[in-house]
Short mmCIF file of C-alpha atoms in Angstrom, two decimals:
data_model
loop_
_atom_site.label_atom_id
_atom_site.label_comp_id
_atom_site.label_asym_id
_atom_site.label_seq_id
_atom_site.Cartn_x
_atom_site.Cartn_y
_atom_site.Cartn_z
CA UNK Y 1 16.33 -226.99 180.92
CA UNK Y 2 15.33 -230.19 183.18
CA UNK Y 3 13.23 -228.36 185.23
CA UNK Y 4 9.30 -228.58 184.69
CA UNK Y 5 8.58 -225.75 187.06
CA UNK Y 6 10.97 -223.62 185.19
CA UNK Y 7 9.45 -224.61 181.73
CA UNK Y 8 6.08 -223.93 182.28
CA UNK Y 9 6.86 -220.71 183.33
CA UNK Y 10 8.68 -220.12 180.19
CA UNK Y 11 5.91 -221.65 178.41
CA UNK Y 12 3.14 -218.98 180.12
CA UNK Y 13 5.44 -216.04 179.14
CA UNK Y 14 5.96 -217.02 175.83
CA UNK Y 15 2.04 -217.22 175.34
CA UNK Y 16 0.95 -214.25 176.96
CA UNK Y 17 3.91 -212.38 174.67
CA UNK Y 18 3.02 -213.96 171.38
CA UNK Y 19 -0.56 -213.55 171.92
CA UNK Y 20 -0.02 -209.79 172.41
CA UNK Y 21 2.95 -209.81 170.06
CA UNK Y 22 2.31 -212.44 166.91
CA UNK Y 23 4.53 -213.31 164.97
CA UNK Y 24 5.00 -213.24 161.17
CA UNK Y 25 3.75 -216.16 158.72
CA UNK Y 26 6.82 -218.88 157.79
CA UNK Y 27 6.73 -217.06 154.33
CA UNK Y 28 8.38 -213.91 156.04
CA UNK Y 29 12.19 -213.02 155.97
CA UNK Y 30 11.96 -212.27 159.54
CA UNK Y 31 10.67 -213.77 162.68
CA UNK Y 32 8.88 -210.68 164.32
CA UNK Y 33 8.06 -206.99 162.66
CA UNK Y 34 9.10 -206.07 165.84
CA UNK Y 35 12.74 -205.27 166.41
CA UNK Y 36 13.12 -205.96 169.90
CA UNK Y 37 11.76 -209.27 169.73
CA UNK Y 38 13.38 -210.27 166.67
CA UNK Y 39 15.94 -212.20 168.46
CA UNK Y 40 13.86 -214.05 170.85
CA UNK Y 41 11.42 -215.24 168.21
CA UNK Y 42 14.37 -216.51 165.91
CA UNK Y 43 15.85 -217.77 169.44
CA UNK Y 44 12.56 -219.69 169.86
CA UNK Y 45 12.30 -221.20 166.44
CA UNK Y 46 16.04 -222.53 166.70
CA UNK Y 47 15.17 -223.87 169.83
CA UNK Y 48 12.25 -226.44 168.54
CA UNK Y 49 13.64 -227.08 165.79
CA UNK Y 50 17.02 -228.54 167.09
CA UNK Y 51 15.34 -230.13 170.21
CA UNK Y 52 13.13 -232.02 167.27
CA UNK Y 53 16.11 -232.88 164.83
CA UNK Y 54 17.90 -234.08 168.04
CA UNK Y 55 15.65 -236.14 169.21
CA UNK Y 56 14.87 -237.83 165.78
CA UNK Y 57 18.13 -238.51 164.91
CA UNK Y 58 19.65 -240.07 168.61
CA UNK Y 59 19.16 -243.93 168.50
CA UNK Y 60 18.05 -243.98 172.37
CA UNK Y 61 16.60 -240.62 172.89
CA UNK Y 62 13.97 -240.75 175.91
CA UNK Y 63 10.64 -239.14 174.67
CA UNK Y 64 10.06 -236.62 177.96
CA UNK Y 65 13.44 -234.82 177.05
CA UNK Y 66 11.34 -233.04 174.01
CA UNK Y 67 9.15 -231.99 176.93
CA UNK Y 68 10.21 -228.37 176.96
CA UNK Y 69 11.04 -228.12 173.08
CA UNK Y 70 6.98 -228.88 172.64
CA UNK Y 71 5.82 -226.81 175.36
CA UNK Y 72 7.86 -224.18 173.49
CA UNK Y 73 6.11 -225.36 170.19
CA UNK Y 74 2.88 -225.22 171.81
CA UNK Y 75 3.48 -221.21 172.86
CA UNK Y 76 3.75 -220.12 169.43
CA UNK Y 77 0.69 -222.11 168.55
CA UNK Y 78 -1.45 -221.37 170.84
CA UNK Y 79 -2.25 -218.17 168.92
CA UNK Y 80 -1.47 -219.29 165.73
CA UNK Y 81 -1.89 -222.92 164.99
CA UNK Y 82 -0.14 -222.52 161.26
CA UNK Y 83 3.45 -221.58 163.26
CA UNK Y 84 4.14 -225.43 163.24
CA UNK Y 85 3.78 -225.26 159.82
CA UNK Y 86 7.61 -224.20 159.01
CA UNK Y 87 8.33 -227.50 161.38
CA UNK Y 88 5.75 -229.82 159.72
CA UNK Y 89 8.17 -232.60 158.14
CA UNK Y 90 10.76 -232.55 160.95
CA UNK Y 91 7.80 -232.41 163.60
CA UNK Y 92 5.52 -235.29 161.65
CA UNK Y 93 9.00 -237.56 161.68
CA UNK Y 94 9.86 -236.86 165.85
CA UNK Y 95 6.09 -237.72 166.18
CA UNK Y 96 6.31 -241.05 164.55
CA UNK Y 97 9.31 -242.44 166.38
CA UNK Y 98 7.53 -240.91 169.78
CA UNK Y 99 4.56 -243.57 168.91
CA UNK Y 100 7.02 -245.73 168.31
CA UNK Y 101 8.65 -245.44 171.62
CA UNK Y 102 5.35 -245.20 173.33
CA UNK Y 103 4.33 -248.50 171.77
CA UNK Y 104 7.49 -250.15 172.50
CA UNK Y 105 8.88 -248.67 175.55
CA UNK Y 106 13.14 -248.92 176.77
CA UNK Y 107 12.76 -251.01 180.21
CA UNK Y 108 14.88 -249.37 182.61
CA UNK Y 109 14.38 -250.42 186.30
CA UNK Y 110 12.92 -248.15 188.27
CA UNK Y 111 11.67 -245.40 185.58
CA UNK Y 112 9.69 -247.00 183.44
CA UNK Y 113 6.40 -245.90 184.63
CA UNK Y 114 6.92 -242.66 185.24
CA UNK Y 115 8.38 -242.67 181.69
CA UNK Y 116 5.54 -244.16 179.79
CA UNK Y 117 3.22 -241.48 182.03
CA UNK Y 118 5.61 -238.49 180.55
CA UNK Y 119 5.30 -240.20 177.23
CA UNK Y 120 1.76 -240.77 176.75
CA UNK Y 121 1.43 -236.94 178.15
CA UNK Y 122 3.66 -235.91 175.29
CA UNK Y 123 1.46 -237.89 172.65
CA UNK Y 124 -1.51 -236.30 173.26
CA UNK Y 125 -0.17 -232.97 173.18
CA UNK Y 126 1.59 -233.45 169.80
CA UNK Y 127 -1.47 -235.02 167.77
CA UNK Y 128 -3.52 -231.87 169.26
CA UNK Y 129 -0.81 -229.38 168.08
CA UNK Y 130 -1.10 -231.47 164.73
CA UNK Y 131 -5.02 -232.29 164.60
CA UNK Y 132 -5.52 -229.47 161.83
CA UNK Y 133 -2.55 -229.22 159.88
CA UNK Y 134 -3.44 -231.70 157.60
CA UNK Y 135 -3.87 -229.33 154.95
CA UNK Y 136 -0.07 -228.89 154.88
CA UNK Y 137 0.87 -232.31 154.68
CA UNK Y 138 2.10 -234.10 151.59
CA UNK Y 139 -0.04 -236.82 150.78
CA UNK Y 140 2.84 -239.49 152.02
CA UNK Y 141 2.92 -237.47 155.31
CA UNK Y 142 -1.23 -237.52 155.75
CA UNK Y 143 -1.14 -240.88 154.83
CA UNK Y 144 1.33 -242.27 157.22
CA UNK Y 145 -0.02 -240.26 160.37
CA UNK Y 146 -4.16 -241.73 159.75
CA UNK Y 147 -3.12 -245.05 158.83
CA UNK Y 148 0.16 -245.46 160.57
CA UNK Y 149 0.25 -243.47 163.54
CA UNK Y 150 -3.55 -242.87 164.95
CA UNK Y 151 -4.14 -246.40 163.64
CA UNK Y 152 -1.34 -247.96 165.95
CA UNK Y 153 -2.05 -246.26 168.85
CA UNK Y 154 -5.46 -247.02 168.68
CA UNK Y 155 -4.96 -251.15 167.54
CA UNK Y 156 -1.12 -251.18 170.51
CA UNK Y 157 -1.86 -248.37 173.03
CA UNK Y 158 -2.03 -249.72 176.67
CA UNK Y 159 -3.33 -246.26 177.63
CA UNK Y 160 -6.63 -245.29 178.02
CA UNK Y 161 -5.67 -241.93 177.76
CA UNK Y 162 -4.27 -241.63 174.81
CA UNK Y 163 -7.47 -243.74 173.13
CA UNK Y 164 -9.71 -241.15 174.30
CA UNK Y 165 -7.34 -238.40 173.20
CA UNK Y 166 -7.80 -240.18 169.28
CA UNK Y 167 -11.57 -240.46 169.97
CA UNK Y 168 -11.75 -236.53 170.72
CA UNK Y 169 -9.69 -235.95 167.89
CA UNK Y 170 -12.26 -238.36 165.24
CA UNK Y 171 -14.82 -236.65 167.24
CA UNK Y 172 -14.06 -233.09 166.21
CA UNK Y 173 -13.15 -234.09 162.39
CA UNK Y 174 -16.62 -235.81 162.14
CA UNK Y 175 -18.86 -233.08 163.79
CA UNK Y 176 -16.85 -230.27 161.70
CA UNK Y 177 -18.21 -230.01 158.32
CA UNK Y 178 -18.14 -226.02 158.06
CA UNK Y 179 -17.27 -225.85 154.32
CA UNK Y 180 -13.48 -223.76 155.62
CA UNK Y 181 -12.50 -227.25 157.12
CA UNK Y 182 -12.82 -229.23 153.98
CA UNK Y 183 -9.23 -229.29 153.59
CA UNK Y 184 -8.50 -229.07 157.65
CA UNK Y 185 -10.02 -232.28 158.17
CA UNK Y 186 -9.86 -236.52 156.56
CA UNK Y 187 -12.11 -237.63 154.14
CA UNK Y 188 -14.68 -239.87 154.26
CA UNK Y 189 -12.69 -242.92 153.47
CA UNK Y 190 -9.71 -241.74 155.87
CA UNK Y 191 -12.65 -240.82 158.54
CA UNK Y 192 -13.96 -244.91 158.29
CA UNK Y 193 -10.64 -246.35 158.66
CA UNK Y 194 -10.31 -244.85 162.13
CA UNK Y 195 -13.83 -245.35 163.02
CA UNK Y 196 -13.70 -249.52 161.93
CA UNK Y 197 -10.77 -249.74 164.07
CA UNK Y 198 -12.11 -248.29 167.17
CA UNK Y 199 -15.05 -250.11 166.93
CA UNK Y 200 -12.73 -253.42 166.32
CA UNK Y 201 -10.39 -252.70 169.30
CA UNK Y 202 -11.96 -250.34 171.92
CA UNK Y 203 -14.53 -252.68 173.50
CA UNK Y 204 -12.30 -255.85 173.13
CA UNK Y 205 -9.01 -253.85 174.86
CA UNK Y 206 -11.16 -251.84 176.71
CA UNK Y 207 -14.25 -253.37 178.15
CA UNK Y 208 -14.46 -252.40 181.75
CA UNK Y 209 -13.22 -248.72 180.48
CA UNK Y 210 -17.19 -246.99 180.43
CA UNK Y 211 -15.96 -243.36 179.73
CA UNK Y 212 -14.17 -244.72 176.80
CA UNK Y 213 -16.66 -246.76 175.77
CA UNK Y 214 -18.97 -244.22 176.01
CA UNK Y 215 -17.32 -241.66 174.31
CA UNK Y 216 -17.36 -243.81 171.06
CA UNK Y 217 -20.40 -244.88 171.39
CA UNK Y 218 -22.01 -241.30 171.24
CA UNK Y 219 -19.80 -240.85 168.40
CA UNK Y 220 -21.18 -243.20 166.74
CA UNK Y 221 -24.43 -242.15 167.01
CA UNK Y 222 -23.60 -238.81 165.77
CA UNK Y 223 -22.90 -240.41 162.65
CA UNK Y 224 -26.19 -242.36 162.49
CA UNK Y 225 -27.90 -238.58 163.65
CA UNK Y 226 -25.42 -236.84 160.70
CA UNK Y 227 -27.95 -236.14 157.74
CA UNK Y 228 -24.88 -235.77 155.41
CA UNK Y 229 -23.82 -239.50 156.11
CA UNK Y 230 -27.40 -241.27 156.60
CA UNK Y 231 -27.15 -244.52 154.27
CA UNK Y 232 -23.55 -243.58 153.82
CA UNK Y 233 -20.92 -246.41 153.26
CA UNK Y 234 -19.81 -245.40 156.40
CA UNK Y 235 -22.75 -246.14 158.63
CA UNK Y 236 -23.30 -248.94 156.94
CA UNK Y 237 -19.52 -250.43 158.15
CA UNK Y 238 -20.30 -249.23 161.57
CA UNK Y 239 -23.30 -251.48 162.14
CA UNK Y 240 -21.81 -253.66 164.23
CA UNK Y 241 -20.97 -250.65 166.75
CA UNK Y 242 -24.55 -249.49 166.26
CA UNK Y 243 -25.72 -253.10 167.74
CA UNK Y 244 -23.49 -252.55 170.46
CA UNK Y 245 -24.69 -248.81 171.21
CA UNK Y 246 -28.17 -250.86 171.88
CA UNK Y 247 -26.92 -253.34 174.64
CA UNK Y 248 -24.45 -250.75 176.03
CA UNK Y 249 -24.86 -250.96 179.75
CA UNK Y 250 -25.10 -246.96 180.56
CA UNK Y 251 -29.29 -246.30 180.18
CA UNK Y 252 -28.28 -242.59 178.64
CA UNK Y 253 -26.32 -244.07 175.45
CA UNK Y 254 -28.64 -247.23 174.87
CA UNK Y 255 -32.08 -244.82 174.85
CA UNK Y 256 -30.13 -242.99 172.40
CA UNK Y 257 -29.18 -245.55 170.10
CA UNK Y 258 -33.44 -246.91 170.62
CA UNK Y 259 -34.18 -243.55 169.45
CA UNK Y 260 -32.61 -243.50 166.54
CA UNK Y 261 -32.83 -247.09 165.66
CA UNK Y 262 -37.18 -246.40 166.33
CA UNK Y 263 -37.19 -243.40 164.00
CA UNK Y 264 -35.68 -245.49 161.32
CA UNK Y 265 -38.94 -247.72 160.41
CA UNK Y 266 -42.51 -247.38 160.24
CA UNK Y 267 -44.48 -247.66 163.22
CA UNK Y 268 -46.23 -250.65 162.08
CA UNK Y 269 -46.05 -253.99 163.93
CA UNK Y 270 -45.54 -256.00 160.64
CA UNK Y 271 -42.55 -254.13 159.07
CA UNK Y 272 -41.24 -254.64 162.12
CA UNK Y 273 -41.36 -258.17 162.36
CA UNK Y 274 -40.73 -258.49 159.27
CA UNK Y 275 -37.35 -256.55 159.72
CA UNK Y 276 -36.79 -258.70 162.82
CA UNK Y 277 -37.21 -261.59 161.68
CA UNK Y 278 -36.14 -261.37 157.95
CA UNK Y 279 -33.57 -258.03 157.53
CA UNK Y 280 -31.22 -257.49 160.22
CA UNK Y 281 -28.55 -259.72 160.94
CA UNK Y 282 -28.05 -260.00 164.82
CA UNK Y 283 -24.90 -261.76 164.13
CA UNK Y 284 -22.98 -259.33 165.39
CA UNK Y 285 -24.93 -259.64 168.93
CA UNK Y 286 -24.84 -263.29 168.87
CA UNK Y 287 -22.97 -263.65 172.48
CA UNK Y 288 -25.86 -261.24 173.94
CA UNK Y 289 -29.32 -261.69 174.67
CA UNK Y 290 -30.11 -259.28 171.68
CA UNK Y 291 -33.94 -260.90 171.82
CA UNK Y 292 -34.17 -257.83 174.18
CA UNK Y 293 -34.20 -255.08 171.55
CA UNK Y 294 -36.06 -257.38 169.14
CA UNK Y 295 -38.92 -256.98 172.34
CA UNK Y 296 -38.45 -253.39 172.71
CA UNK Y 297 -38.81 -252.65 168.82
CA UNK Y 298 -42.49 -254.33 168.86
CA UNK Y 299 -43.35 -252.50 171.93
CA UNK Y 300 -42.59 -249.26 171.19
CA UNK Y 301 -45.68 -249.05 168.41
CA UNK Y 302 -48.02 -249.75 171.04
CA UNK Y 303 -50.72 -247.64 172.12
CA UNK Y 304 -50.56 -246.71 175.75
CA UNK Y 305 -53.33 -246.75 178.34
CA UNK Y 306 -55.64 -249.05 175.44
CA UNK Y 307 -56.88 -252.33 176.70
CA UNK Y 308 -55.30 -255.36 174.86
CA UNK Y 309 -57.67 -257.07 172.44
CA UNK Y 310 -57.73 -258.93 169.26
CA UNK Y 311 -57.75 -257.53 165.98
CA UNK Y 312 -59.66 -260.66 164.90
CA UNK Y 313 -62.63 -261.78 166.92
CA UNK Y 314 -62.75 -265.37 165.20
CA UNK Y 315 -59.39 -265.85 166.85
CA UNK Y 316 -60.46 -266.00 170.48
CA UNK Y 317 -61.12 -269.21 172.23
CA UNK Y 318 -64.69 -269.35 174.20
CA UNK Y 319 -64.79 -269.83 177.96
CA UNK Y 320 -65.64 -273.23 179.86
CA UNK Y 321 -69.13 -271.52 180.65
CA UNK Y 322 -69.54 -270.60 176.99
CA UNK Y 323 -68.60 -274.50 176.01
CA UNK Y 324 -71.36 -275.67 178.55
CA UNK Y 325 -73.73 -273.13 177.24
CA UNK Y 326 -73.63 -274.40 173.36
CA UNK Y 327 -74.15 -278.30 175.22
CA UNK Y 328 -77.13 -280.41 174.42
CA UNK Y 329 -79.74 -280.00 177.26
CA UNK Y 330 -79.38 -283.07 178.63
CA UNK Y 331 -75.53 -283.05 179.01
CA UNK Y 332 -75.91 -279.38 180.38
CA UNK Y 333 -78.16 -281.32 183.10
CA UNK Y 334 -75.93 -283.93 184.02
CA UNK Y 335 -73.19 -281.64 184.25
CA UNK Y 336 -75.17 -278.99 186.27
CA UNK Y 337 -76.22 -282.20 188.64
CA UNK Y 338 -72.32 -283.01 188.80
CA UNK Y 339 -70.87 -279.74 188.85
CA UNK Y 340 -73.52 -277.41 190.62
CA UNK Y 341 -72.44 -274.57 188.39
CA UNK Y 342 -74.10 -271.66 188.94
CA UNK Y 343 -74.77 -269.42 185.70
CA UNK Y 344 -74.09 -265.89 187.27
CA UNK Y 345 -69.74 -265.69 187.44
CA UNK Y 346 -69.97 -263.36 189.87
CA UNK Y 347 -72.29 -265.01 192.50
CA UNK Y 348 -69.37 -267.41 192.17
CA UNK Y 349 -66.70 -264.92 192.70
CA UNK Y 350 -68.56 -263.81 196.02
CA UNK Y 351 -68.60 -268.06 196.92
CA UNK Y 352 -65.74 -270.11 198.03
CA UNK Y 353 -63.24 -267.53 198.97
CA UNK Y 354 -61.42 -269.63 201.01
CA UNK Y 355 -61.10 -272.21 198.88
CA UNK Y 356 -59.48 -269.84 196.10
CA UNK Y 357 -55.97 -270.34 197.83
CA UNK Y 358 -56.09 -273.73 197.93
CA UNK Y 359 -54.16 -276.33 195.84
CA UNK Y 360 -56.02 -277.77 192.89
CA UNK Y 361 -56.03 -281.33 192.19
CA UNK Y 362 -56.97 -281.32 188.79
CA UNK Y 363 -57.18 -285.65 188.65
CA UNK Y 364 -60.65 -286.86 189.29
CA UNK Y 365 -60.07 -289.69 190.92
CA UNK Y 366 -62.66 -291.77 192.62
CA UNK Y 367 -60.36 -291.39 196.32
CA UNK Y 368 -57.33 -291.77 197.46
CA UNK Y 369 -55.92 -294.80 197.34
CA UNK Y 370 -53.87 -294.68 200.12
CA UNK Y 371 -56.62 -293.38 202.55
CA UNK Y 372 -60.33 -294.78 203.40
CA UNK Y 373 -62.45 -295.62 200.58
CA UNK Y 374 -64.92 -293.41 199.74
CA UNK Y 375 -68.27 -293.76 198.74
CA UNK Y 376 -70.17 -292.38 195.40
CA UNK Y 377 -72.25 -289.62 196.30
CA UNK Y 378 -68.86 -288.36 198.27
CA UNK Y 379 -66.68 -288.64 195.03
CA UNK Y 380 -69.05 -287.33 192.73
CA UNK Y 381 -69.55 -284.45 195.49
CA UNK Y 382 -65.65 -283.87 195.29
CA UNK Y 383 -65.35 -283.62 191.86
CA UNK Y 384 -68.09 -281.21 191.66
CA UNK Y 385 -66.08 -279.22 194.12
CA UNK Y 386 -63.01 -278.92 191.99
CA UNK Y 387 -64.80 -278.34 188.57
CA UNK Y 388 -66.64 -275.23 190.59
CA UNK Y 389 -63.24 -274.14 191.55
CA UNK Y 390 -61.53 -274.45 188.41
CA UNK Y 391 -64.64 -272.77 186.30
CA UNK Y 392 -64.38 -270.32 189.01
CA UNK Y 393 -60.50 -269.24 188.52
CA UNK Y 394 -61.08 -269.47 184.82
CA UNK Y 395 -63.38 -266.92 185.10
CA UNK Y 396 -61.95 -264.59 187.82
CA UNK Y 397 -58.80 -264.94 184.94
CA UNK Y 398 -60.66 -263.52 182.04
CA UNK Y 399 -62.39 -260.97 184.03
CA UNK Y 400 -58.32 -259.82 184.81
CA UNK Y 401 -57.34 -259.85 181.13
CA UNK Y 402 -59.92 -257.39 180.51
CA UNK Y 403 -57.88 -254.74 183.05
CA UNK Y 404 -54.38 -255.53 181.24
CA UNK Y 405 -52.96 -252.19 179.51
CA UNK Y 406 -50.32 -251.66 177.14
CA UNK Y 407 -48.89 -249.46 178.70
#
């Protein structure tokens, strides 16, 4: 039947009944224990499997004319996921030339959107139907749909939807490690091949995509959060998507990635310039200003609300009043007579207000050339003027650093 409206209905009906009324594993003689619905159920099962062997073997099939053989399919799973079982070769092989199609689409004028929209619909709901079957699946078969199938669609697709339908899928495989899905789910190795390739082709395919982006992302750092695969081979390939977990432009993912990234060394401002400096390779941020998290690292072991200071005292340059201080007394005279420095800072704070905003002209020059000449006791008077000033700032300055917090 062409008609969606009348499929879906079918599809409802045949849930709510198989739900109710199951029906028997594909090692059993018959389709149903019940008698009634013997007929249907073996109606049902000749159904999907002819609309599947039809569409595999027709050299121009169009994809959405499986669309109600799978929502068929998907009534008899829907309370028991092992029914496609019985289908799995025949099912596995319509799957692969549906990619294939996807990928590759027949342009006909006028239908070739709505098409590839039916299509990519179709997709996703045969890898979910399939997601956990790989237990069944000759090793050919589980081979071809990780590194043939999921890793085409994720290196070819043009839709975003059907990317984020493969990152839901990784998703659930990685977070699922009840010791019953062992055999439901990839290994390791099969788990990193997917993983390198989204990190390879989602951001450079993808980049103004953020919810698709982002969904990786925070799969990622599951996998840096997963105790099982800390220092794994695995997180070590993913670096390079860890990096870009810490410039990722949504605040929520990036503080996660800091997190984990700050919990991974000692809070000690040497190991971490050390690891800055001399252990990680930013290489894989070299067209960002990745200087930023290098920052961040070092700031994040500092105490908050503690004055900034030395840790050496030896280290700390003395102030111009301090310089004049350790002065012969006779030079401290002639500069006094000069200068008219006062000795208490903050008399001088108190003086000269106006003169605070002024414009420093740090040449003592006799006068200006340009204007009338000037005459000694005037000069020497000016220069006196802009040493107080400057001896004045200098101190208001160091009085400020004293105020400066960490945090």
């Amino acid at each position: 039947c062409g008609n969606t409206k009348v499929v879906r209905a079918v599809h409802t009906l045949l849930s709510r009944l198989m739900s109710i009324f199951p029906t028997e594993p594909s090692t059993s003689s018959v389709a149903s224990k019940y008698e009634e619905l013997e007929s249907l159920y073996a109606a049902v099962g000749k159904v999907i499997y002819e609309g599947l062997t039809n569409y595999e073997k027709a050299a121009n099939a169009n994809p959405t004319q499986l669309f109600g053989t799978l929502m068929i399919l998907k009534s008899a799973c829907s309370n028991n996921p092992s029914y496609i079982d019985r289908l799995i070769s025949i099912f596995m092989r319509s799957l692969q030339k549906m990619v294939r199609d996807h990928l590759n689409p027949q342009s006909t004028p006028g239908t070739t959107e709505t098409n590839a929209a039916g299509t990519s619909e179709l997709v996703i709901l045969s890898l979910d139907l399939v997601k956990t079957r790989l237990a069944v699946m000759s090793m050919e078969m589980r081979k071809n749909f990780i590194q043939v199938i999921l890793t085409s669609l994720i290196e070819k697709s043009t839709d975003a939807k059907i990317v984020r339908a493969v990152v839901k899928i990784v998703e659930e495989w990685v977070k699922n490690n009840s010791p019953m899905a062992v055999n439901q789910t990839p290994t390791l190795r099969e788990k990193s091949i997917l993983l390198v390739k989204m990190m390879t082709y989602i951001e450079k395919r993808f980049p103004e995509d953020l919810e698709l982006n982002g969904m990786f992302l925070d799969l990622v750092n599951d996998v840096y959060r997963d105790e099982n695969l800390s220092g794994s081979e695995l997180t070590a390939k993913l670096e390079p998507a860890f990096l870009a977990g810490l410039r990722c432009p949504q605040n929520h993912i990036r503080s996660k990635f800091f997190e984990v990234f700050d919990t991974s060394m000692k809070h000690r401002v040497y190991e971490r310039l050390l690891y800055v400096t001399c252990s990680q390779n930013w290489e894989a941020m070299g067209n960002h200003f990745w200087i930023k998290q290098c920052i961040e690292l070092l700031l994040a072991v500092c105490e908050k609300n503690t004055i900034v200071g030395t840790s050496c005292q030896g280290a700390m340059l003395p102030s111009i009043t301090n310089v004049i201080n350790l002065a012969d007394s006779h030079d401290r005279a002639a500069f006094a007579m000069v200068a008219h420095v006062k000795q208490e800072p903050r008399e001088r704070e108190n003086s000269e207000t106006k003169e605070e905003d002024m414009e420093i002209d740090i040449e003592l020059a006799p006068g200006d050339q340009s204007g009338t000449p000037k005459n000694k006791e005037q000069a020497e008077k000016d220069a006196g003027n802009q040493l107080h000033m400057l001896t004045n700032r200098h101190d208001k300055f160091l009085d400020s650093l004293r105020e400066v917090k960490t945090g």
